[in-house]
XYZ file of C-alpha atoms in Angstrom:
345
model
C -27.325 42.648 2.759
C -26.161 39.238 1.577
C -23.588 37.540 3.723
C -20.129 37.867 2.198
C -18.731 34.483 1.201
C -15.342 33.672 2.718
C -12.321 33.196 0.497
C -11.771 29.478 0.934
C -8.177 29.807 -0.207
C -7.521 31.970 2.825
C -9.207 29.415 5.085
C -6.829 26.538 4.376
C -3.809 27.870 6.342
C -6.157 28.466 9.289
C -6.575 24.685 9.573
C -3.272 24.690 11.448
C -4.608 26.868 14.270
C -4.187 25.643 17.836
C -7.542 27.210 18.786
C -9.945 24.247 18.785
C -13.038 26.440 18.580
C -11.681 28.288 15.556
C -10.625 24.969 13.999
C -14.170 23.621 14.224
C -15.499 26.801 12.589
C -12.990 26.521 9.742
C -13.818 22.845 9.236
C -17.511 23.704 9.133
C -17.007 26.432 6.535
C -14.869 24.176 4.346
C -17.320 21.268 4.557
C -20.159 23.652 3.752
C -18.329 24.871 0.660
C -17.489 21.306 -0.411
C -21.210 20.553 -0.692
C -21.834 23.427 -3.129
C -21.432 23.522 -6.908
C -17.959 24.994 -6.453
C -16.982 22.173 -4.139
C -14.786 20.447 -6.722
C -12.587 23.540 -7.000
C -12.177 23.709 -3.236
C -11.397 19.994 -3.075
C -8.681 20.431 -5.704
C -7.215 23.229 -3.617
C -7.479 21.121 -0.470
C -5.581 18.246 -2.101
C -2.908 20.642 -3.390
C -2.634 22.147 0.095
C -2.120 18.694 1.595
C 0.527 17.788 -1.002
C 2.415 20.989 -0.186
C 2.096 20.932 3.609
C 1.253 17.333 4.605
C -1.453 18.878 6.786
C -3.133 16.378 9.110
C -6.270 18.537 9.231
C -6.537 18.646 5.451
C -6.070 14.880 5.325
C -8.848 14.440 7.891
C -11.346 16.457 5.824
C -10.375 14.717 2.590
C -10.935 11.303 4.153
C -14.682 11.931 4.114
C -14.935 13.506 0.665
C -15.701 11.194 -2.232
C -16.841 13.785 -4.740
C -13.995 14.499 -7.189
C -11.397 13.286 -4.668
C -10.548 10.064 -6.497
C -10.278 11.910 -9.816
C -8.009 14.534 -8.262
C -5.728 11.895 -6.731
C -5.620 10.105 -10.080
C -4.458 13.351 -11.684
C -1.759 13.746 -9.033
C -0.529 10.168 -9.573
C 0.628 11.151 -13.062
C 3.147 13.605 -11.559
C 6.283 11.985 -10.173
C 6.838 14.684 -7.557
C 3.292 14.252 -6.185
C 3.135 10.445 -6.278
C 4.422 9.647 -2.797
C 2.264 12.179 -0.874
C -0.732 11.149 -3.010
C -0.206 7.499 -2.057
C 0.116 8.581 1.567
C -3.209 10.415 1.319
C -4.819 7.423 -0.406
C -3.568 5.136 2.348
C -5.048 7.392 5.019
C -8.407 7.514 3.216
C -8.435 3.716 2.837
C -7.651 3.213 6.524
C -10.728 5.299 7.407
C -12.824 2.794 5.419
C -15.408 5.302 4.145
C -18.660 3.741 2.963
C -17.819 4.532 -0.665
C -14.325 3.015 -0.733
C -15.489 -0.057 -2.695
C -16.240 2.265 -5.616
C -12.521 2.828 -6.129
C -12.451 -0.336 -8.257
C -14.471 1.543 -10.894
C -12.253 4.634 -10.912
C -9.079 5.276 -12.959
C -7.188 5.777 -9.681
C -6.919 2.026 -9.142
C -5.411 1.611 -12.603
C -2.934 4.410 -11.841
C -1.919 2.659 -8.618
C -1.346 -0.611 -10.466
C 0.587 1.152 -13.230
C 2.778 2.809 -10.612
C 3.596 -0.554 -9.040
C 4.415 -2.029 -12.447
C 6.627 0.797 -13.703
C 7.916 3.049 -10.901
C 11.490 2.642 -9.656
C 11.432 4.780 -6.499
C 11.826 2.396 -3.566
C 9.796 4.379 -1.036
C 7.011 4.961 -3.570
C 6.894 1.218 -4.269
C 6.869 0.272 -0.584
C 4.057 2.748 0.049
C 2.116 1.604 -3.003
C 2.402 -2.082 -2.098
C 1.155 -1.433 1.428
C -1.761 0.582 0.023
C -2.654 -2.317 -2.282
C -2.397 -4.888 0.525
C -4.741 -2.820 2.678
C -7.135 -2.124 -0.201
C -7.561 -5.697 -1.479
C -9.961 -6.898 1.247
C -12.147 -3.857 0.497
C -12.459 -4.671 -3.216
C -12.257 -8.495 -3.298
C -14.474 -8.740 -6.389
C -12.395 -6.354 -8.510
C -12.420 -8.764 -11.450
C -10.163 -11.086 -13.381
C -8.383 -8.335 -15.310
C -7.167 -6.722 -12.085
C -6.259 -10.057 -10.504
C -3.622 -10.846 -13.105
C -2.229 -7.349 -12.722
C -1.799 -8.048 -8.983
C 0.126 -11.190 -9.887
C 2.285 -9.349 -12.417
C 3.145 -6.779 -9.742
C 4.197 -9.561 -7.396
C 6.343 -11.133 -10.117
C 7.985 -7.855 -11.004
C 8.813 -6.664 -7.504
C 10.128 -9.895 -6.019
C 12.661 -10.402 -8.793
C 14.512 -7.103 -8.702
C 14.051 -5.120 -5.518
C 15.512 -6.754 -2.448
C 14.548 -3.640 -0.501
C 10.895 -4.561 -1.020
C 11.168 -8.086 0.273
C 9.150 -7.482 3.439
C 6.398 -5.774 1.465
C 6.386 -8.459 -1.227
C 6.108 -11.139 1.462
C 3.015 -9.361 2.779
C 1.587 -9.109 -0.738
C 2.230 -12.833 -1.191
C 0.168 -13.585 1.916
C -2.709 -11.381 0.821
C -2.914 -12.889 -2.677
C -2.542 -16.455 -1.420
C -5.104 -15.882 1.304
C -7.729 -14.350 -1.006
C -7.165 -16.047 -4.366
C -5.262 -19.310 -3.708
C -6.370 -21.236 -6.808
C -5.634 -18.407 -9.209
C -2.418 -17.412 -7.457
C -0.999 -20.948 -7.342
C -1.921 -21.322 -11.014
C 0.046 -18.145 -11.745
C 3.030 -19.342 -9.706
C 2.970 -22.698 -11.504
C 2.899 -21.181 -14.987
C 5.367 -18.373 -14.253
C 7.995 -20.311 -12.320
C 7.895 -23.477 -14.400
C 9.869 -21.541 -17.010
C 13.577 -22.306 -16.857
C 14.628 -18.663 -16.597
C 12.514 -18.222 -13.457
C 13.509 -21.362 -11.570
C 16.345 -19.713 -9.661
C 14.055 -16.935 -8.484
C 11.525 -19.521 -7.351
C 14.111 -21.388 -5.266
C 15.552 -18.264 -3.681
C 12.462 -16.113 -3.165
C 9.119 -17.829 -3.658
C 9.799 -21.268 -2.178
C 10.696 -19.874 1.282
C 7.394 -17.982 1.251
C 5.459 -21.139 0.400
C 7.124 -22.894 3.322
C 5.467 -20.443 5.705
C 1.840 -21.005 4.711
C -0.641 -23.825 5.230
C -2.377 -25.637 2.389
C -5.335 -23.397 1.667
C -8.690 -25.245 1.956
C -9.854 -23.584 -1.271
C -7.103 -25.467 -3.132
C -9.071 -28.638 -2.333
C -12.682 -27.483 -2.483
C -12.559 -24.328 -4.617
C -11.952 -23.372 -8.231
C -10.461 -20.398 -10.032
C -13.877 -19.331 -11.277
C -15.420 -19.574 -7.809
C -12.750 -17.232 -6.416
C -13.850 -14.568 -8.886
C -17.574 -15.017 -8.262
C -18.878 -11.800 -6.614
C -21.331 -13.837 -4.525
C -18.392 -15.517 -2.786
C -17.558 -12.325 -0.948
C -21.054 -11.254 0.094
C -20.842 -13.110 3.398
C -17.535 -11.479 4.339
C -16.848 -8.150 5.995
C -13.446 -6.544 5.464
C -12.101 -7.804 8.792
C -13.327 -11.327 7.959
C -11.184 -11.381 4.823
C -8.193 -10.095 6.766
C -8.615 -12.851 9.368
C -9.035 -15.541 6.696
C -5.712 -14.464 5.198
C -4.075 -14.727 8.631
C -5.371 -18.256 9.188
C -3.251 -19.753 6.398
C -0.004 -18.419 7.848
C 2.366 -20.681 9.756
C 4.037 -17.727 11.459
C 3.230 -18.011 15.204
C 2.346 -14.325 15.654
C 0.205 -14.327 12.548
C -1.716 -17.473 13.400
C -2.292 -16.712 17.080
C -2.978 -12.984 16.990
C -4.864 -12.854 13.690
C -3.182 -9.546 13.036
C -4.401 -9.450 9.489
C -1.189 -9.094 7.559
C 1.878 -11.219 6.886
C 4.522 -11.000 9.606
C 8.073 -11.635 8.483
C 9.179 -14.835 10.272
C 12.395 -14.485 12.207
C 14.072 -17.305 10.294
C 12.942 -16.057 6.917
C 15.833 -13.796 5.958
C 18.597 -16.367 6.442
C 16.782 -18.661 4.010
C 16.678 -16.076 1.260
C 19.909 -15.763 -0.678
C 19.144 -13.150 -3.264
C 21.415 -12.938 -6.268
C 24.023 -10.196 -5.726
C 22.945 -7.045 -7.446
C 25.425 -4.604 -8.880
C 24.089 -1.091 -8.385
C 25.763 -0.029 -11.608
C 24.364 -2.817 -13.769
C 20.925 -3.516 -12.342
C 17.955 -2.542 -14.529
C 16.763 -0.628 -11.471
C 19.835 1.496 -10.821
C 18.100 4.844 -10.895
C 16.222 4.402 -7.658
C 16.701 7.864 -6.220
C 13.976 8.747 -3.763
C 12.238 12.037 -4.399
C 11.530 12.251 -0.706
C 14.988 12.951 0.608
C 18.581 11.854 0.780
C 19.117 11.090 4.459
C 18.696 7.645 5.952
C 16.762 9.004 8.917
C 14.206 10.515 6.570
C 13.728 7.186 4.796
C 13.115 5.465 8.131
C 10.677 8.213 9.138
C 8.781 7.734 5.883
C 8.615 3.957 6.374
C 7.415 4.428 9.933
C 4.645 6.778 8.797
C 3.597 4.339 6.082
C 3.412 1.414 8.495
C 1.472 3.488 11.036
C -1.359 4.383 8.680
C -1.335 1.119 6.775
C -0.570 -1.673 9.229
C -0.919 -0.403 12.789
C -4.750 -0.510 12.785
C -4.566 -4.291 12.289
C -2.175 -4.931 15.190
C -3.431 -5.958 18.600
C 0.084 -5.891 20.040
C 2.298 -2.833 19.700
C 5.411 -4.910 20.399
C 4.719 -7.104 17.370
C 4.295 -3.946 15.259
C 7.666 -2.615 16.438
C 9.276 -5.987 15.824
C 8.125 -6.062 12.217
C 9.183 -2.474 11.605
C 12.676 -3.369 12.875
C 12.742 -6.300 10.450
C 11.844 -4.033 7.549
C 14.444 -1.442 8.514
C 17.002 -4.162 9.206
C 16.456 -5.595 5.756
C 17.080 -2.174 4.235
C 20.384 -2.031 6.104
C 21.392 -5.537 4.988
C 20.635 -4.978 1.305
C 23.520 -4.926 -1.214
C 22.971 -1.269 -2.138
C 22.969 0.172 1.371
C 20.982 3.210 2.312
C 23.332 6.115 2.747
C 25.021 9.032 1.111
C 27.984 7.199 -0.354
C 28.602 6.610 -4.047
C 26.416 3.857 -5.467
C 23.833 4.064 -2.716
C 20.173 4.087 -3.553
C 19.218 7.105 -1.460
């Protein structure tokens, strides 16, 4: 008699069992089914299960599944309610650095991520998306000129309007300057030489420039050389991260080579953002789909920083310090996080 095939839909809730032996059996059955012709259907169900339950076990299995996963996440990115958990899943997959992650540059999912960062107005979604992009960039350094200018447009869009994203935008600035200095400086020159952008340059971009060294590539490199795929062949992912850290003047960044841009302690006082009226801003409808309570926003930010930034830290105290800066900046922003009228969340 042929062995009866298990109902994989019934297996998914069993991933939450506390019995380690049973858990290994369930994982084995699911992985076995993923390798069959019906694997794409199971993977779709596994992604849906994660989006509904935030299951750590489902996330673990998905981290090692390339087949159909990127297409399924791309589909989920089109749904506002699924966008934040999908970005969380994508961030977890990226942090695992699977051998196929470089292929993401050829999938529609990358375009969906960039579109989200150029159009979405949910603050937590944008913070999560920016951190995903910062982590992803060293893995796809040769993504191409068309994507590069989209990265720059995202930087220009976010730093103008959303004071809540300042810590994330500062980190994005460091990544773009560290990887593509000639192209990025060219963008800054053309964008902020326009009269209508001069005030933003003085208040936002100039303080960032004051916390980086002159990049050697600005002297010896060219814009075309930065986009040459052969340029990156000698670098591993961690090499690119370290190269980005080397151009920072922040003491923690330069000495620890933590691989991301630390907010300098004297940075916030230098930034005097234009007061934003929550009733008149073009980004007034920034209601998070992930909850209304301040504590939940902080919990979400903490989870994002754990899966996105913590792997690059060699000092837990410096991680906690930067998380406090991010949370502190949320508290200092004109539209304070809270339940009162006019608040963002």
